[in-house]
Amino acid sequence: MQSPNLMKFFVTDEDGTSALFATAFDPQLADNRQKPLWEKFCNHLQSMGVDLPSENGPQIVLQQYSNIDLLMLWGDWVLLIENKVAAASITRGQLSRYYRSAVQEMERGMFLASEGVEPEDARRKRICVVYLTPTKNTGTEEFTSTMLEPDRTDAKVHLSWEDVLEVLRDCFPGSSPSDALGRLVQDGCRLTEDILRQRSKPVIEETDQRVKMKAFLTDVRDAVETMLAFQPNVRLRIWRDRNVDQLYGNIGGGNGNVYFTILADRTPDFSNLDNVVLQGSVSFSVAGKAIRKRREDFCAVRATDCGAFFGLNPDNLKIDEERCSVMLENVWRGTHAELVEEIASLFCRFLLFFKPLMEEQPLIDS
C-alpha cells in the first residue's frame, strides 16, 4: 500500500509554497542540511549585491508578517519576500507598499517588536525586497518600478522559483527511505512545480496591436518627460495586464498617482498610425495609505476648479470622494503624433494640478 503524502494537503496554493520555503530555511528545523542550503542561497544573493552571513542562517523566519508573505531576519538584513506562483497575481505597486510600510514601522520603533527585536536594533537593519516569481521574466515591470528610499542602503532582488526549487532539491535529496524530511521536501518541490505549471498561462498575448500600444505609451512618457523637464522628482512607469495598458506617475511623493489608461479590450483600432482610435482615461487617485489630511484635501477639490484648469467641461469629469479619485474617460481619434501630444499635455496638467497632494512622503494614520 502506498504511504499517504501529507504534503499534498499543505502545498496547494501560494501560502503552501511559502510554507515550504519557510520550513526549509527556518533555523528551528535544526537540520544539518540547512547549512549548505543557506550557503547556496547566500551565494546567489551575493551575486546580486546582497551579502548575507551564511554560517548561522536566518535568526527569524515568519510567514504573513504585516501582509508580507515571508520575512527573514538575517544578520544585518531583513528580507521581505513577496511570493508569486502565477503571473495573473502580479499586483501593481504591491512591493512598494510593503517596503514603505516596513520603513515606517522601523521609524516608529514597532518593526518586529512582537518578536523581541529592540527598536534601535531594527532601525539599523537594511531591507532587501525579494520578489519571488515563477520565472525571471515574470513581474519585471513591478520589480523595476519599486523605488527604494535614497537615504537608506537597502536593496531589491528578483528570484525565480526555478532557482529556489533547484537549491531545495540539491540540499534535501530524499534518496534514502529513512530520510522522511528529505522526501517531504522533494514532494513539496514537485507539488510546487505542479502549481507553477497549472498557473503558467501568459497574462498578455503579444499581438501586434498590444505591441503598438506599448510603443504609444512609451512615446507619451517621453513627451511628458520633455514637457516637465523643468520639474524635479517626476516618476513615470508603464504597467500592463490582460485588459489595460497604463502609464502612471507622480511628482515628489507616494501620496497619489496620475494614470493614463488604454482599455485594450475596448480599443477598436490601433493598427493605422495615421488614423488611431483608442478608448481610455486620464485620472488621479490618492494612495490608499496616504495620510488623512491628503484625503481631506482631495475632498475639497471641486469639479469646476478641475475643469477650468484642464480646459474641460466639469460634467465630463467623474469625481469619486469615497475613493479619492477623479477621472476623464474619452475616445481619442487622430494621428499617432497628434494623440501623443494631446494626451501627454493632459497628463502633465493632471500632474501639476494635483502636485500638492503628492509631494509629502506617505505616512500611515496613527
Short mmCIF file of C-alpha atoms in Angstrom, two decimals:
data_model
loop_
_atom_site.label_atom_id
_atom_site.label_comp_id
_atom_site.label_asym_id
_atom_site.label_seq_id
_atom_site.Cartn_x
_atom_site.Cartn_y
_atom_site.Cartn_z
CA MET A 1 0.00 0.00 0.00
CA GLN A 2 1.31 3.44 -0.93
CA SER A 3 2.13 5.65 2.07
CA PRO A 4 0.00 8.80 2.46
CA ASN A 5 1.61 12.04 1.31
CA LEU A 6 0.83 14.77 3.84
CA MET A 7 2.40 17.44 1.62
CA LYS A 8 -0.48 17.25 -0.86
CA PHE A 9 -2.75 18.76 1.82
CA PHE A 10 -0.38 21.66 2.53
CA VAL A 11 1.31 22.73 -0.72
CA THR A 12 -1.84 23.61 -2.65
CA ASP A 13 -1.52 27.36 -3.19
CA GLU A 14 0.67 30.44 -2.63
CA ASP A 15 0.55 30.07 1.16
CA GLY A 16 1.60 26.44 0.93
CA THR A 17 4.60 27.19 -1.28
CA SER A 18 5.60 29.98 1.12
CA ALA A 19 5.40 27.47 3.97
CA LEU A 20 7.70 25.08 2.07
CA PHE A 21 10.27 27.87 1.67
CA ALA A 22 9.92 28.99 5.29
CA THR A 23 10.23 25.49 6.72
CA ALA A 24 13.39 24.68 4.79
CA PHE A 25 15.11 27.92 5.88
CA ASP A 26 13.87 28.16 9.48
CA PRO A 27 16.76 27.54 11.95
CA GLN A 28 14.29 25.93 14.36
CA LEU A 29 14.23 22.95 11.99
CA ALA A 30 17.79 22.23 13.23
CA ASP A 31 18.75 20.02 10.29
CA ASN A 32 22.39 19.72 9.22
CA ARG A 33 21.42 20.05 5.54
CA GLN A 34 20.33 23.61 6.12
CA LYS A 35 23.90 24.91 6.21
CA PRO A 36 24.59 24.09 2.53
CA LEU A 37 21.11 25.45 1.74
CA TRP A 38 21.93 28.75 3.43
CA GLU A 39 25.32 28.88 1.70
CA LYS A 40 23.84 28.35 -1.77
CA PHE A 41 21.15 30.95 -1.13
CA CYS A 42 23.67 33.48 0.21
CA ASN A 43 25.98 32.93 -2.75
CA HIS A 44 23.05 33.56 -5.10
CA LEU A 45 22.12 36.82 -3.37
CA GLN A 46 25.76 37.88 -3.09
CA SER A 47 25.95 37.84 -6.89
CA MET A 48 23.16 40.43 -6.78
CA GLY A 49 24.92 42.67 -4.28
CA VAL A 50 23.38 41.43 -1.02
CA ASP A 51 25.98 40.00 1.37
CA LEU A 52 24.33 37.70 3.93
CA PRO A 53 26.24 35.75 6.62
CA SER A 54 25.77 32.09 5.73
CA GLU A 55 27.32 30.42 8.75
CA ASN A 56 24.25 30.57 11.03
CA GLY A 57 21.42 31.26 8.62
CA PRO A 58 18.45 33.49 9.47
CA GLN A 59 17.62 34.26 13.09
CA ILE A 60 13.89 34.68 12.47
CA VAL A 61 11.61 33.30 9.73
CA LEU A 62 7.99 34.47 9.70
CA GLN A 63 5.03 33.98 7.39
CA GLN A 64 2.42 36.69 6.85
CA TYR A 65 4.10 39.47 8.80
CA SER A 66 2.16 42.72 8.08
CA ASN A 67 0.77 41.15 4.87
CA ILE A 68 4.27 40.20 3.67
CA ASP A 69 4.36 36.56 2.55
CA LEU A 70 7.72 35.82 4.19
CA LEU A 71 10.09 37.76 6.40
CA MET A 72 13.58 36.65 7.36
CA LEU A 73 15.84 38.46 9.82
CA TRP A 74 19.32 37.51 8.66
CA GLY A 75 22.35 39.22 10.16
CA ASP A 76 22.19 42.94 9.36
CA TRP A 77 19.46 42.37 6.79
CA VAL A 78 15.69 41.99 6.82
CA LEU A 79 14.43 40.07 3.79
CA LEU A 80 10.88 40.94 2.75
CA ILE A 81 9.86 38.10 0.41
CA GLU A 82 6.78 38.51 -1.76
CA ASN A 83 5.86 35.14 -3.26
CA LYS A 84 4.02 34.79 -6.56
CA VAL A 85 3.16 31.47 -8.16
CA ALA A 86 1.08 32.90 -11.02
CA ALA A 87 1.65 35.77 -13.42
CA ALA A 88 -2.01 36.70 -13.03
CA SER A 89 -1.46 37.53 -9.34
CA ILE A 90 1.10 40.30 -10.05
CA THR A 91 -0.25 43.47 -8.42
CA ARG A 92 0.93 46.95 -9.34
CA GLY A 93 2.66 48.82 -6.53
CA GLN A 94 2.47 45.95 -4.03
CA LEU A 95 6.23 45.74 -3.43
CA SER A 96 6.47 49.50 -2.89
CA ARG A 97 3.62 49.46 -0.37
CA TYR A 98 5.14 46.65 1.67
CA TYR A 99 8.59 48.25 1.56
CA ARG A 100 7.32 51.68 2.66
CA SER A 101 5.25 50.08 5.43
CA ALA A 102 8.35 48.30 6.78
CA VAL A 103 10.41 51.50 6.70
CA GLN A 104 7.66 53.39 8.54
CA GLU A 105 7.38 50.66 11.20
CA MET A 106 11.14 50.87 11.72
CA GLU A 107 10.98 54.65 12.11
CA ARG A 108 8.16 54.32 14.63
CA GLY A 109 10.01 51.66 16.66
CA MET A 110 7.41 48.96 16.01
CA PHE A 111 9.14 46.74 13.44
CA LEU A 112 9.49 43.15 14.76
CA ALA A 113 8.72 44.39 18.27
CA SER A 114 6.44 41.38 18.72
CA GLU A 115 9.49 39.16 18.12
CA GLY A 116 11.53 40.89 20.82
CA VAL A 117 13.70 42.97 18.48
CA GLU A 118 14.68 46.28 20.10
CA PRO A 119 13.67 49.44 18.16
CA GLU A 120 17.25 50.67 17.77
CA ASP A 121 18.39 47.26 16.52
CA ALA A 122 15.54 47.19 13.99
CA ARG A 123 16.37 50.69 12.72
CA ARG A 124 19.94 49.60 11.97
CA LYS A 125 18.78 46.76 9.72
CA ARG A 126 18.95 47.04 5.96
CA ILE A 127 15.93 45.91 3.97
CA CYS A 128 16.17 43.61 0.98
CA VAL A 129 12.94 43.36 -1.01
CA VAL A 130 12.87 39.87 -2.58
CA TYR A 131 10.43 39.28 -5.43
CA LEU A 132 9.93 35.52 -5.85
CA THR A 133 8.11 34.77 -9.10
CA PRO A 134 7.61 31.69 -11.32
CA THR A 135 10.34 32.74 -13.77
CA LYS A 136 12.84 35.56 -14.04
CA ASN A 137 10.72 37.11 -16.80
CA THR A 138 7.60 37.31 -14.64
CA GLY A 139 6.77 40.57 -12.85
CA THR A 140 9.71 42.55 -14.23
CA GLU A 141 7.69 45.78 -14.53
CA GLU A 142 6.50 45.56 -10.93
CA PHE A 143 10.05 44.82 -9.76
CA THR A 144 11.77 47.59 -11.70
CA SER A 145 9.13 50.16 -10.69
CA THR A 146 9.76 49.54 -6.97
CA MET A 147 11.68 52.58 -5.70
CA LEU A 148 13.86 52.37 -2.60
CA GLU A 149 14.49 55.23 -0.19
CA PRO A 150 17.53 57.20 -1.44
CA ASP A 151 18.84 57.95 2.06
CA ARG A 152 18.91 54.24 3.03
CA THR A 153 21.25 51.44 1.89
CA ASP A 154 18.50 48.95 1.07
CA ALA A 155 18.38 46.56 -1.88
CA LYS A 156 15.97 44.57 -4.03
CA VAL A 157 16.44 41.26 -5.84
CA HIS A 158 14.31 39.27 -8.27
CA LEU A 159 14.37 35.49 -7.72
CA SER A 160 12.62 32.73 -9.61
CA TRP A 161 11.03 29.59 -8.24
CA GLU A 162 13.12 27.71 -10.78
CA ASP A 163 16.28 28.66 -8.86
CA VAL A 164 14.76 28.05 -5.42
CA LEU A 165 13.48 24.58 -6.32
CA GLU A 166 16.87 23.61 -7.73
CA VAL A 167 18.58 24.58 -4.45
CA LEU A 168 15.97 22.81 -2.30
CA ARG A 169 16.29 19.61 -4.31
CA ASP A 170 20.08 19.66 -4.14
CA CYS A 171 20.15 20.13 -0.36
CA PHE A 172 17.29 17.76 0.55
CA PRO A 173 17.74 14.85 -1.89
CA GLY A 174 15.42 12.46 -0.06
CA SER A 175 17.22 9.49 -1.63
CA SER A 176 17.10 7.31 1.47
CA PRO A 177 13.84 5.59 2.51
CA SER A 178 14.60 6.64 6.09
CA ASP A 179 15.00 10.31 5.12
CA ALA A 180 11.43 11.39 5.86
CA LEU A 181 12.22 15.12 5.82
CA GLY A 182 14.09 14.93 2.53
CA ARG A 183 11.20 13.03 0.94
CA LEU A 184 8.71 15.59 2.22
CA VAL A 185 10.76 18.47 0.76
CA GLN A 186 11.03 16.63 -2.56
CA ASP A 187 7.26 16.09 -2.57
CA GLY A 188 6.78 19.78 -1.75
CA CYS A 189 9.01 20.76 -4.67
CA ARG A 190 7.07 18.51 -7.02
CA LEU A 191 3.73 19.94 -5.86
CA THR A 192 5.08 23.49 -6.21
CA GLU A 193 6.10 22.69 -9.79
CA ASP A 194 2.59 21.41 -10.45
CA ILE A 195 1.12 24.69 -9.14
CA LEU A 196 3.51 26.77 -11.24
CA ARG A 197 2.69 24.73 -14.34
CA GLN A 198 -1.08 24.97 -13.80
CA ARG A 199 -0.91 28.76 -13.43
CA SER A 200 1.68 29.48 -16.08
CA LYS A 201 -0.64 30.80 -18.79
CA PRO A 202 0.65 34.18 -20.01
CA VAL A 203 -1.33 37.21 -18.86
CA ILE A 204 -0.83 39.18 -22.05
CA GLU A 205 -0.96 37.94 -25.62
CA GLU A 206 1.69 39.91 -27.50
CA THR A 207 -0.42 40.78 -30.51
CA ASP A 208 0.73 43.42 -32.96
CA GLN A 209 -1.89 45.77 -31.51
CA ARG A 210 -0.62 45.37 -27.92
CA VAL A 211 2.98 45.93 -29.06
CA LYS A 212 1.93 49.18 -30.74
CA MET A 213 0.01 50.27 -27.64
CA LYS A 214 3.10 49.83 -25.51
CA ALA A 215 5.13 51.82 -28.04
CA PHE A 216 2.47 54.54 -27.88
CA LEU A 217 2.72 54.66 -24.08
CA THR A 218 6.49 54.94 -24.35
CA ASP A 219 6.10 57.92 -26.70
CA VAL A 220 3.62 59.57 -24.30
CA ARG A 221 6.02 59.01 -21.38
CA ASP A 222 8.91 60.55 -23.33
CA ALA A 223 6.75 63.55 -24.26
CA VAL A 224 5.71 64.07 -20.61
CA GLU A 225 9.35 63.96 -19.51
CA THR A 226 10.22 66.59 -22.14
CA MET A 227 7.30 68.85 -21.18
CA LEU A 228 8.19 68.63 -17.48
CA ALA A 229 11.95 68.85 -17.87
CA PHE A 230 11.85 71.90 -15.57
CA GLN A 231 10.05 69.95 -12.84
CA PRO A 232 12.19 67.79 -10.49
CA ASN A 233 11.10 64.50 -8.90
CA VAL A 234 8.82 63.27 -11.70
CA ARG A 235 8.49 59.48 -11.67
CA LEU A 236 6.84 57.69 -14.59
CA ARG A 237 6.22 53.98 -15.15
CA ILE A 238 4.43 51.77 -17.68
CA TRP A 239 2.16 48.96 -16.49
CA ARG A 240 0.45 46.20 -18.47
CA ASP A 241 -2.06 43.49 -17.66
CA ARG A 242 -4.68 41.48 -19.56
CA ASN A 243 -7.14 44.32 -20.13
CA VAL A 244 -5.22 47.58 -19.80
CA ASP A 245 -2.01 49.26 -20.83
CA GLN A 246 -1.16 52.12 -18.50
CA LEU A 247 1.26 54.97 -17.88
CA TYR A 248 1.34 56.15 -14.29
CA GLY A 249 3.46 58.53 -12.27
CA ASN A 250 3.74 61.18 -9.60
CA ILE A 251 5.73 64.21 -8.53
CA GLY A 252 7.76 64.11 -5.35
CA GLY A 253 5.96 61.51 -3.26
CA GLY A 254 3.78 58.45 -2.90
CA ASN A 255 0.52 60.08 -1.80
CA GLY A 256 -1.09 59.55 -5.18
CA ASN A 257 -0.62 58.88 -8.89
CA VAL A 258 -1.82 60.19 -12.23
CA TYR A 259 -2.80 57.46 -14.70
CA PHE A 260 -3.29 57.31 -18.45
CA THR A 261 -5.04 54.02 -19.16
CA ILE A 262 -5.79 52.41 -22.52
CA LEU A 263 -8.58 49.86 -22.31
CA ALA A 264 -7.06 47.27 -24.60
CA ASP A 265 -10.20 45.18 -24.97
CA ARG A 266 -12.30 48.23 -25.96
CA THR A 267 -9.87 49.93 -28.33
CA PRO A 268 -11.13 49.09 -31.83
CA ASP A 269 -8.15 50.10 -33.95
CA PHE A 270 -4.52 50.83 -33.29
CA SER A 271 -3.08 49.45 -36.50
CA ASN A 272 -3.01 52.60 -38.66
CA LEU A 273 -0.71 55.25 -37.18
CA ASP A 274 -2.33 57.90 -39.38
CA ASN A 275 -5.80 57.12 -38.02
CA VAL A 276 -5.57 55.95 -34.41
CA VAL A 277 -8.69 55.21 -32.35
CA LEU A 278 -8.29 54.40 -28.66
CA GLN A 279 -10.56 54.30 -25.64
CA GLY A 280 -9.22 55.07 -22.20
CA SER A 281 -8.94 57.57 -19.39
CA VAL A 282 -6.71 60.08 -17.64
CA SER A 283 -7.18 60.06 -13.87
CA PHE A 284 -5.73 60.89 -10.47
CA SER A 285 -6.22 58.98 -7.25
CA VAL A 286 -4.94 59.42 -3.71
CA ALA A 287 -2.95 56.43 -2.44
CA GLY A 288 -4.77 54.13 -0.05
CA LYS A 289 -2.15 54.66 2.70
CA ALA A 290 -1.86 58.42 2.29
CA ILE A 291 -2.33 60.43 5.44
CA ARG A 292 -5.85 61.52 6.34
CA LYS A 293 -5.06 65.18 5.64
CA ARG A 294 -4.29 64.38 1.99
CA ARG A 295 -7.61 62.62 1.61
CA GLU A 296 -9.44 65.52 3.23
CA ASP A 297 -7.66 67.93 0.89
CA PHE A 298 -8.82 65.89 -2.08
CA CYS A 299 -12.44 66.07 -0.96
CA ALA A 300 -12.14 69.88 -1.05
CA VAL A 301 -11.33 69.78 -4.79
CA ARG A 302 -14.23 70.97 -6.92
CA ALA A 303 -15.09 69.69 -10.37
CA THR A 304 -15.38 73.26 -11.64
CA ASP A 305 -11.81 74.01 -10.49
CA CYS A 306 -10.52 70.86 -12.19
CA GLY A 307 -12.44 71.57 -15.35
CA ALA A 308 -11.20 75.15 -15.56
CA PHE A 309 -7.58 74.11 -15.07
CA PHE A 310 -7.80 71.30 -17.62
CA GLY A 311 -9.89 73.29 -20.09
CA LEU A 312 -12.63 70.65 -19.87
CA ASN A 313 -16.33 70.60 -19.21
CA PRO A 314 -16.63 69.64 -15.50
CA ASP A 315 -19.56 67.40 -16.43
CA ASN A 316 -17.06 65.15 -18.22
CA LEU A 317 -15.02 64.62 -15.04
CA LYS A 318 -16.01 61.87 -12.62
CA ILE A 319 -15.05 62.67 -9.02
CA ASP A 320 -15.34 59.84 -6.50
CA GLU A 321 -14.86 61.27 -2.99
CA GLU A 322 -15.03 57.84 -1.35
CA ARG A 323 -12.16 56.51 -3.48
CA CYS A 324 -10.48 59.92 -3.67
CA SER A 325 -10.19 59.82 -7.45
CA VAL A 326 -11.05 62.00 -10.44
CA MET A 327 -11.28 60.58 -13.96
CA LEU A 328 -11.79 61.76 -17.52
CA GLU A 329 -12.94 58.94 -19.81
CA ASN A 330 -12.69 59.52 -23.53
CA VAL A 331 -12.32 58.10 -27.01
CA TRP A 332 -9.39 59.73 -28.78
CA ARG A 333 -9.05 59.90 -32.57
CA GLY A 334 -6.22 61.29 -34.64
CA THR A 335 -2.74 60.52 -35.88
CA HIS A 336 -0.23 58.84 -33.61
CA ALA A 337 1.76 62.09 -33.22
CA GLU A 338 -1.34 64.21 -32.52
CA LEU A 339 -2.62 61.90 -29.79
CA VAL A 340 0.80 61.61 -28.16
CA GLU A 341 0.96 65.39 -27.81
CA GLU A 342 -2.68 65.76 -26.69
CA ILE A 343 -2.57 63.04 -24.06
CA ALA A 344 0.89 64.00 -22.79
CA SER A 345 -0.29 67.59 -22.34
CA LEU A 346 -3.38 66.46 -20.42
CA PHE A 347 -1.29 64.07 -18.29
CA CYS A 348 1.08 66.95 -17.40
CA ARG A 349 -1.82 69.18 -16.39
CA PHE A 350 -3.13 66.47 -14.08
CA LEU A 351 0.33 66.07 -12.54
CA LEU A 352 0.72 69.81 -11.93
CA PHE A 353 -2.81 70.33 -10.63
CA PHE A 354 -2.55 67.51 -8.08
CA LYS A 355 1.13 68.05 -7.25
CA PRO A 356 0.35 69.49 -3.76
CA LEU A 357 -1.40 66.22 -2.84
CA MET A 358 1.54 64.11 -3.97
CA GLU A 359 4.56 65.94 -2.59
CA GLU A 360 4.72 64.80 1.02
CA GLN A 361 6.07 61.37 1.86
CA PRO A 362 3.33 58.82 2.60
CA LEU A 363 2.53 58.16 6.25
CA ILE A 364 0.13 55.82 7.99
CA ASP A 365 -2.61 57.30 10.18
CA SER A 366 -1.82 56.88 13.83
#
